Coordinates of C-alpha atoms in Angstrom, one line a residue:
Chain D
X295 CA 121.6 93.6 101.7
X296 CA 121.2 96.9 104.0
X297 CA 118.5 98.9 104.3
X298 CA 119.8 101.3 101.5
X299 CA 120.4 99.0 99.0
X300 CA 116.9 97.6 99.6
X301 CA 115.6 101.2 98.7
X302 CA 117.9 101.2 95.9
X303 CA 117.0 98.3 94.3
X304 CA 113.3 98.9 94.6
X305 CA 113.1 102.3 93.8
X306 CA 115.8 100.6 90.7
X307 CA 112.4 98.3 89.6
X308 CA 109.9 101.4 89.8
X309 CA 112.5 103.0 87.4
X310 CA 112.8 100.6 85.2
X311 CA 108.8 99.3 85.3
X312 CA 108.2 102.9 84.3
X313 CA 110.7 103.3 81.4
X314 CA 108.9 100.1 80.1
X315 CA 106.0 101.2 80.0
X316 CA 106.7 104.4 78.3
X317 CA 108.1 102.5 75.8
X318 CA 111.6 104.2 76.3
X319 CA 113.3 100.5 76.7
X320 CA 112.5 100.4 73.0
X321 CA 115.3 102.2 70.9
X322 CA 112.6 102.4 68.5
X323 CA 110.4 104.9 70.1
X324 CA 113.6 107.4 71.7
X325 CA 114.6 107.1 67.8
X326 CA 110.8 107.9 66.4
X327 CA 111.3 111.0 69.0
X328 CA 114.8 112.1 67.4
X329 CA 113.5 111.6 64.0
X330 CA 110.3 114.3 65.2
X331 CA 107.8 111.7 64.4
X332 CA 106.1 111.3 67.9
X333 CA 106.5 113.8 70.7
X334 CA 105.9 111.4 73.5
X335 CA 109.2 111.4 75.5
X336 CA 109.2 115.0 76.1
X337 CA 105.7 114.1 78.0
X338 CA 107.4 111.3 79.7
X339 CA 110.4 113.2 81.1
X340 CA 108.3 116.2 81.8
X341 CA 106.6 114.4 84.1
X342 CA 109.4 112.3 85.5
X343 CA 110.9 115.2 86.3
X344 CA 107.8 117.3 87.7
X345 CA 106.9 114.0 90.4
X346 CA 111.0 114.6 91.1
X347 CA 110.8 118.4 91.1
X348 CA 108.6 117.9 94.0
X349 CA 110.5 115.1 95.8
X350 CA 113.4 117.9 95.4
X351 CA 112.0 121.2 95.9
X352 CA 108.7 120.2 98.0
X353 CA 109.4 117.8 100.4
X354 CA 112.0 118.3 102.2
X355 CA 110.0 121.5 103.5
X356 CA 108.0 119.2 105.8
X357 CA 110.8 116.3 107.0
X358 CA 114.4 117.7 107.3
X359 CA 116.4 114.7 106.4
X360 CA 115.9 111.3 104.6
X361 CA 114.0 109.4 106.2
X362 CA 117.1 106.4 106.4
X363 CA 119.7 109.8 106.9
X364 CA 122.0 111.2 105.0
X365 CA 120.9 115.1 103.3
X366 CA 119.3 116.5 101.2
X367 CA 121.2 118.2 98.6
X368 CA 119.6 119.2 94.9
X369 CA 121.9 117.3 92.1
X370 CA 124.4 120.5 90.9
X371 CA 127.0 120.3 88.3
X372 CA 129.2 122.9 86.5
X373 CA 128.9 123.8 83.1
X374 CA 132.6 123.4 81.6
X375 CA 133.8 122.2 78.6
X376 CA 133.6 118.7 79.7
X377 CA 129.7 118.8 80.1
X378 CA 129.5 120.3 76.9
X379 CA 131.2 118.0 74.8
X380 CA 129.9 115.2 76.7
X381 CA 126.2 116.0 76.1
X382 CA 127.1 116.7 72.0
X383 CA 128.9 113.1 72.2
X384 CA 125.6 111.7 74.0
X385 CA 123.5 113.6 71.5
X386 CA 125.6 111.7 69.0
X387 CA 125.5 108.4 70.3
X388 CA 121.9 108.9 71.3
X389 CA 120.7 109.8 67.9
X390 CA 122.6 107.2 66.4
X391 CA 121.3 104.2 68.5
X392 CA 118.5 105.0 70.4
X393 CA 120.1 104.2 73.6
X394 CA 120.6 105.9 76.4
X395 CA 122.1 104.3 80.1
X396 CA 118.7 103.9 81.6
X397 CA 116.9 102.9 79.0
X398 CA 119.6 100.3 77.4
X399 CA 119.3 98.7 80.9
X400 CA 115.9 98.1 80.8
X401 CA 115.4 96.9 77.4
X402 CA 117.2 93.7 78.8
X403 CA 114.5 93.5 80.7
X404 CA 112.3 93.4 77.9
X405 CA 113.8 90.4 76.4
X406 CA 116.1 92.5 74.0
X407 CA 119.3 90.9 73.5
X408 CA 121.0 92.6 70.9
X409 CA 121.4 96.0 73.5
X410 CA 123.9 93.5 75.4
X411 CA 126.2 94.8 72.7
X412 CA 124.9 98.4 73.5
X413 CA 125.6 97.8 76.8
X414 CA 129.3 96.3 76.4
X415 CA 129.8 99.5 74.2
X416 CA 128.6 101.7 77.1
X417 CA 130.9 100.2 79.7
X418 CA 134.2 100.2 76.7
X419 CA 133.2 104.3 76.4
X420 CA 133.1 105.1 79.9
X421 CA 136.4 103.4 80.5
X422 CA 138.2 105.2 77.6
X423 CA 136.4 108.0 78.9
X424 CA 138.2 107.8 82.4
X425 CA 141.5 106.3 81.3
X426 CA 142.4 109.1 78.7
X427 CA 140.6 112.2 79.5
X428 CA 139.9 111.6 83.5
Chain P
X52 CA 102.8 114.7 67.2
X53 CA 101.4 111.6 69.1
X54 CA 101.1 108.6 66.8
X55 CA 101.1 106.3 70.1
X56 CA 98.7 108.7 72.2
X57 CA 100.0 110.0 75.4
X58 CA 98.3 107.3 78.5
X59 CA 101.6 105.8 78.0
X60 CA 103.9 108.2 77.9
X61 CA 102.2 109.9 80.9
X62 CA 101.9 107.0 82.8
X63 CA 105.7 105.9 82.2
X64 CA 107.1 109.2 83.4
X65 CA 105.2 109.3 86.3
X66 CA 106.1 106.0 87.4
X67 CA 109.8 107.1 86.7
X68 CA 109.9 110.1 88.6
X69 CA 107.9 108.1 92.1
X70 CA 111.3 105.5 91.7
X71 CA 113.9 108.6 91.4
X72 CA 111.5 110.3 94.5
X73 CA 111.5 107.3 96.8
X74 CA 115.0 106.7 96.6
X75 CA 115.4 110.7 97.3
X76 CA 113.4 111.0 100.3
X77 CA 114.6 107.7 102.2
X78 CA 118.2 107.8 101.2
X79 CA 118.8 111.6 100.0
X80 CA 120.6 109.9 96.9
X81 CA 120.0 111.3 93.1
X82 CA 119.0 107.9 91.2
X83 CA 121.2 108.7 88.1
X84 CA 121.8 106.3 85.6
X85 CA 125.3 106.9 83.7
X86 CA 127.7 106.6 86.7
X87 CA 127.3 103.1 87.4
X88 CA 129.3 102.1 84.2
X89 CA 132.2 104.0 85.9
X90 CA 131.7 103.1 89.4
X91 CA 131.6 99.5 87.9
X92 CA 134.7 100.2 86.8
X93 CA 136.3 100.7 89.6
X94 CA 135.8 97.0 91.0
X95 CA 138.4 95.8 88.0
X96 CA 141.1 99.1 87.3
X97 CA 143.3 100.6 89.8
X98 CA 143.3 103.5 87.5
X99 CA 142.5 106.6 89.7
X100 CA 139.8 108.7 87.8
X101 CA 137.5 105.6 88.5
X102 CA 138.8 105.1 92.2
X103 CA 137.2 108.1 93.6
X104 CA 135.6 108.9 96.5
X105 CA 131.8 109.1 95.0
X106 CA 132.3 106.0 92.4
X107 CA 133.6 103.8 95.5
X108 CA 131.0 104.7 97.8
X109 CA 128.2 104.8 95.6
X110 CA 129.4 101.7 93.3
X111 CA 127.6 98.6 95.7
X112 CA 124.2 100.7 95.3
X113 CA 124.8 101.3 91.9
X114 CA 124.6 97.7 91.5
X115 CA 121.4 97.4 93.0
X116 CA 119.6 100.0 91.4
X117 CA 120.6 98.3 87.7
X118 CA 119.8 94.9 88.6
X119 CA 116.4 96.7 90.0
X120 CA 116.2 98.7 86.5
X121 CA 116.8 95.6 84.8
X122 CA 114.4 93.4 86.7
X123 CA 111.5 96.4 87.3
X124 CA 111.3 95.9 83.2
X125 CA 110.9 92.8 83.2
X126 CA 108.2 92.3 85.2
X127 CA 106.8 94.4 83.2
X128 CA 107.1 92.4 80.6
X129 CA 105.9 89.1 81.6
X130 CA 102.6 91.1 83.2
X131 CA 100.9 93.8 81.9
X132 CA 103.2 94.3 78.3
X133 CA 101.2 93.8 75.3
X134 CA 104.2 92.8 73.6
X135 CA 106.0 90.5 75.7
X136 CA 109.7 89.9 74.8
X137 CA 110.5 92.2 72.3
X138 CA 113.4 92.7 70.3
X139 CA 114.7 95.4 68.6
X140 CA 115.1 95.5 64.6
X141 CA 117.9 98.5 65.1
X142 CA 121.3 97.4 63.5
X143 CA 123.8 96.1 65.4
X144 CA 126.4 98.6 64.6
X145 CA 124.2 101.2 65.3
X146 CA 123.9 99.7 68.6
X147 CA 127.8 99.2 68.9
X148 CA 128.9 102.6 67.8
X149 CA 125.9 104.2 69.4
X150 CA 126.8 102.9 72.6
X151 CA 130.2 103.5 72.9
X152 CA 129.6 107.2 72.2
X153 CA 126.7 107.5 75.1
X154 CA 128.9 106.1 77.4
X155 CA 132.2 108.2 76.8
X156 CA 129.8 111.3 76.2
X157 CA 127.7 110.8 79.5
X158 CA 130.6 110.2 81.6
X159 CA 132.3 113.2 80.2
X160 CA 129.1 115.6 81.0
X161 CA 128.6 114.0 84.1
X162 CA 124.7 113.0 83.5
X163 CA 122.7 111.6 81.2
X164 CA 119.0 111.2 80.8
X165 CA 118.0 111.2 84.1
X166 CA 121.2 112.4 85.6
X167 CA 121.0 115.9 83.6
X168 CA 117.5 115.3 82.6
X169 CA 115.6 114.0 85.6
X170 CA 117.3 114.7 88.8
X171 CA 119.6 118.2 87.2
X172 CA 116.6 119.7 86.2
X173 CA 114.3 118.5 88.9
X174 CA 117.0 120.6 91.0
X175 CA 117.0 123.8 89.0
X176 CA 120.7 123.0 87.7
X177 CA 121.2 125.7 84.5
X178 CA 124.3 123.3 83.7
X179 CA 121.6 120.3 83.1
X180 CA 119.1 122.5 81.5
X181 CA 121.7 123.1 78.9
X182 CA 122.6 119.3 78.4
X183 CA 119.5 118.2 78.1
X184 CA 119.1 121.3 75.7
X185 CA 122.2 120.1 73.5
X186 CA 121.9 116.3 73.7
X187 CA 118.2 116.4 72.2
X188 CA 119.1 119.2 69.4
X189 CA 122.2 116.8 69.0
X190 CA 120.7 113.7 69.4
X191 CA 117.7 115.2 66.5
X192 CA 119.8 116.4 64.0
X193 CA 121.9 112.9 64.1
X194 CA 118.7 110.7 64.0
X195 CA 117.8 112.4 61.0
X196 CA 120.6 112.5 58.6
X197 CA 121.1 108.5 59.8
X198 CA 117.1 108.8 58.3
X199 CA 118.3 110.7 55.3
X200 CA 121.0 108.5 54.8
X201 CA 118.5 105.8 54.4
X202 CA 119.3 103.9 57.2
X203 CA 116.5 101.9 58.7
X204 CA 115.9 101.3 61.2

């Protein structure tokens, strides 16, 4: 395992530690949000992605590169059709399962079998995904 | 608005966002979630779309940061969880369908949750703004006519 992959899969265990304890591994709670019964997960995110905003935006103001190389580049994507689509189908599949990559990973984690099927699902979408319209 | 209070929730996402930040400042790489299924992928099909250039070099790392995901909740659970294992009383089919839709969906946007949510909008991206944007409004208005439907859970 290489120095990266250490970083990886730590940072991986902080991830998923944190999704637990927001109660995100439990489609239960991301489906409580949907429904508008508890506004929790907005908090959560907002302040995943405030700590990140800073990791982003801040930091690399005081060291110019990462600390194990490589750049620093902020995460950019173009809005096309594709991303469109793709975050209605998501919306879909979000709403109608609870489940999202992250947090269908971590629920293993948490003892839940059943998202093993989730998870199988997951993988069978994101090949059709790339076989058909790739 | 906050049936479970907020310690939780405010705990749980910062704890998130110091995993995504200490992977960004040693390695410079955006801890995203949704690509690993494809970059997984790519270990079993010759077909090209999953034989790029960012699924083959990212795939081994991918790897990692899912068995971390994977294991990072679990320690959870055996430790501080008031719960301990805990399984979910959502149907299976929900899970099934559900599930095949995020992972088509989130590969076609390129993001999911913390792809578009976390990192996009942690980098000012307007494309992950407006994701995240559609895929809750989306991801609402499905939950509830499932609810109306009288599907539970």
């Amino acid at each position: 395992m290489n120095n990266r992959n250490i970083v990886l899969f730590v940072g991986g265990i902080v991830f998923g530690f944190g999704l637990a304890v927001g109660g995100m591994s439990k489609p239960e709670v991301v489906l409580s949000f949907l429904q508008l019964k508890d506004f929790g997960l907005i908090v959560l995110m907002g302040c995943a992605t405030g700590v990140t905003f800073v990791a982003i935006n801040v930091v690399p103001r005081f060291i110019e590169k990462p600390i194990l190389g490589g750049e620093f580049k902020p995460r950019t994507r173009i809005l096309n059709r594709n991303t469109v689509i793709g975050a209605v189908v998501f919306g879909v599949g979000w709403g109608f399962s609870g489940q999202c990559p992250g947090s269908a990973l971590s629920s293993l984690g948490i003892g839940n079998l059943p998202v093993l099927l989730g998870i199988a699902a997951m993988f069978l979408g994101a090949y059709v995904m790339g076989r058909f319209f790739g | 608005m906050f049936p479970l209070g907020v310690t939780s929730y405010l705990l749980g996402g910062i704890i998130i966002g110091l995993g995504v930040s200490f992977v960004y400042i040693l390695t410079g790489q955006h801890a995203t979630q949704s690509s690993f299924f494809s970059s997984t992928i790519s270990y079993f099909s010759k077909i090209p779309y999953f034989n790029r250039k960012t699924y083959l070099d990212s795939r081994e790392w991918r790897l990692y940061f899912a068995a971390g995901v994977i294991l990072g909740a679990l320690i959870y659970t055996v430790t501080i969880s008031p719960d301990g294992f805990w399984t979910t009383l959502v149907q299976w089919w929900r899970l099934l369908i559900g599930g095949f839709l995020v992972g088509f969906g989130t590969r076609l946007s390129s993001g999911c949750t913390s792809g578009h949510g976390i990192s996009g909008i942690a980098s000012m991206s307007t494309t992950s703004l407006f994701a995240v944007i559609t895929f809750i409004v989306v991801g609402a208005i499905t939950a509830n006519i499932i609810l109306l439907l009288g599907v539970t859970p």
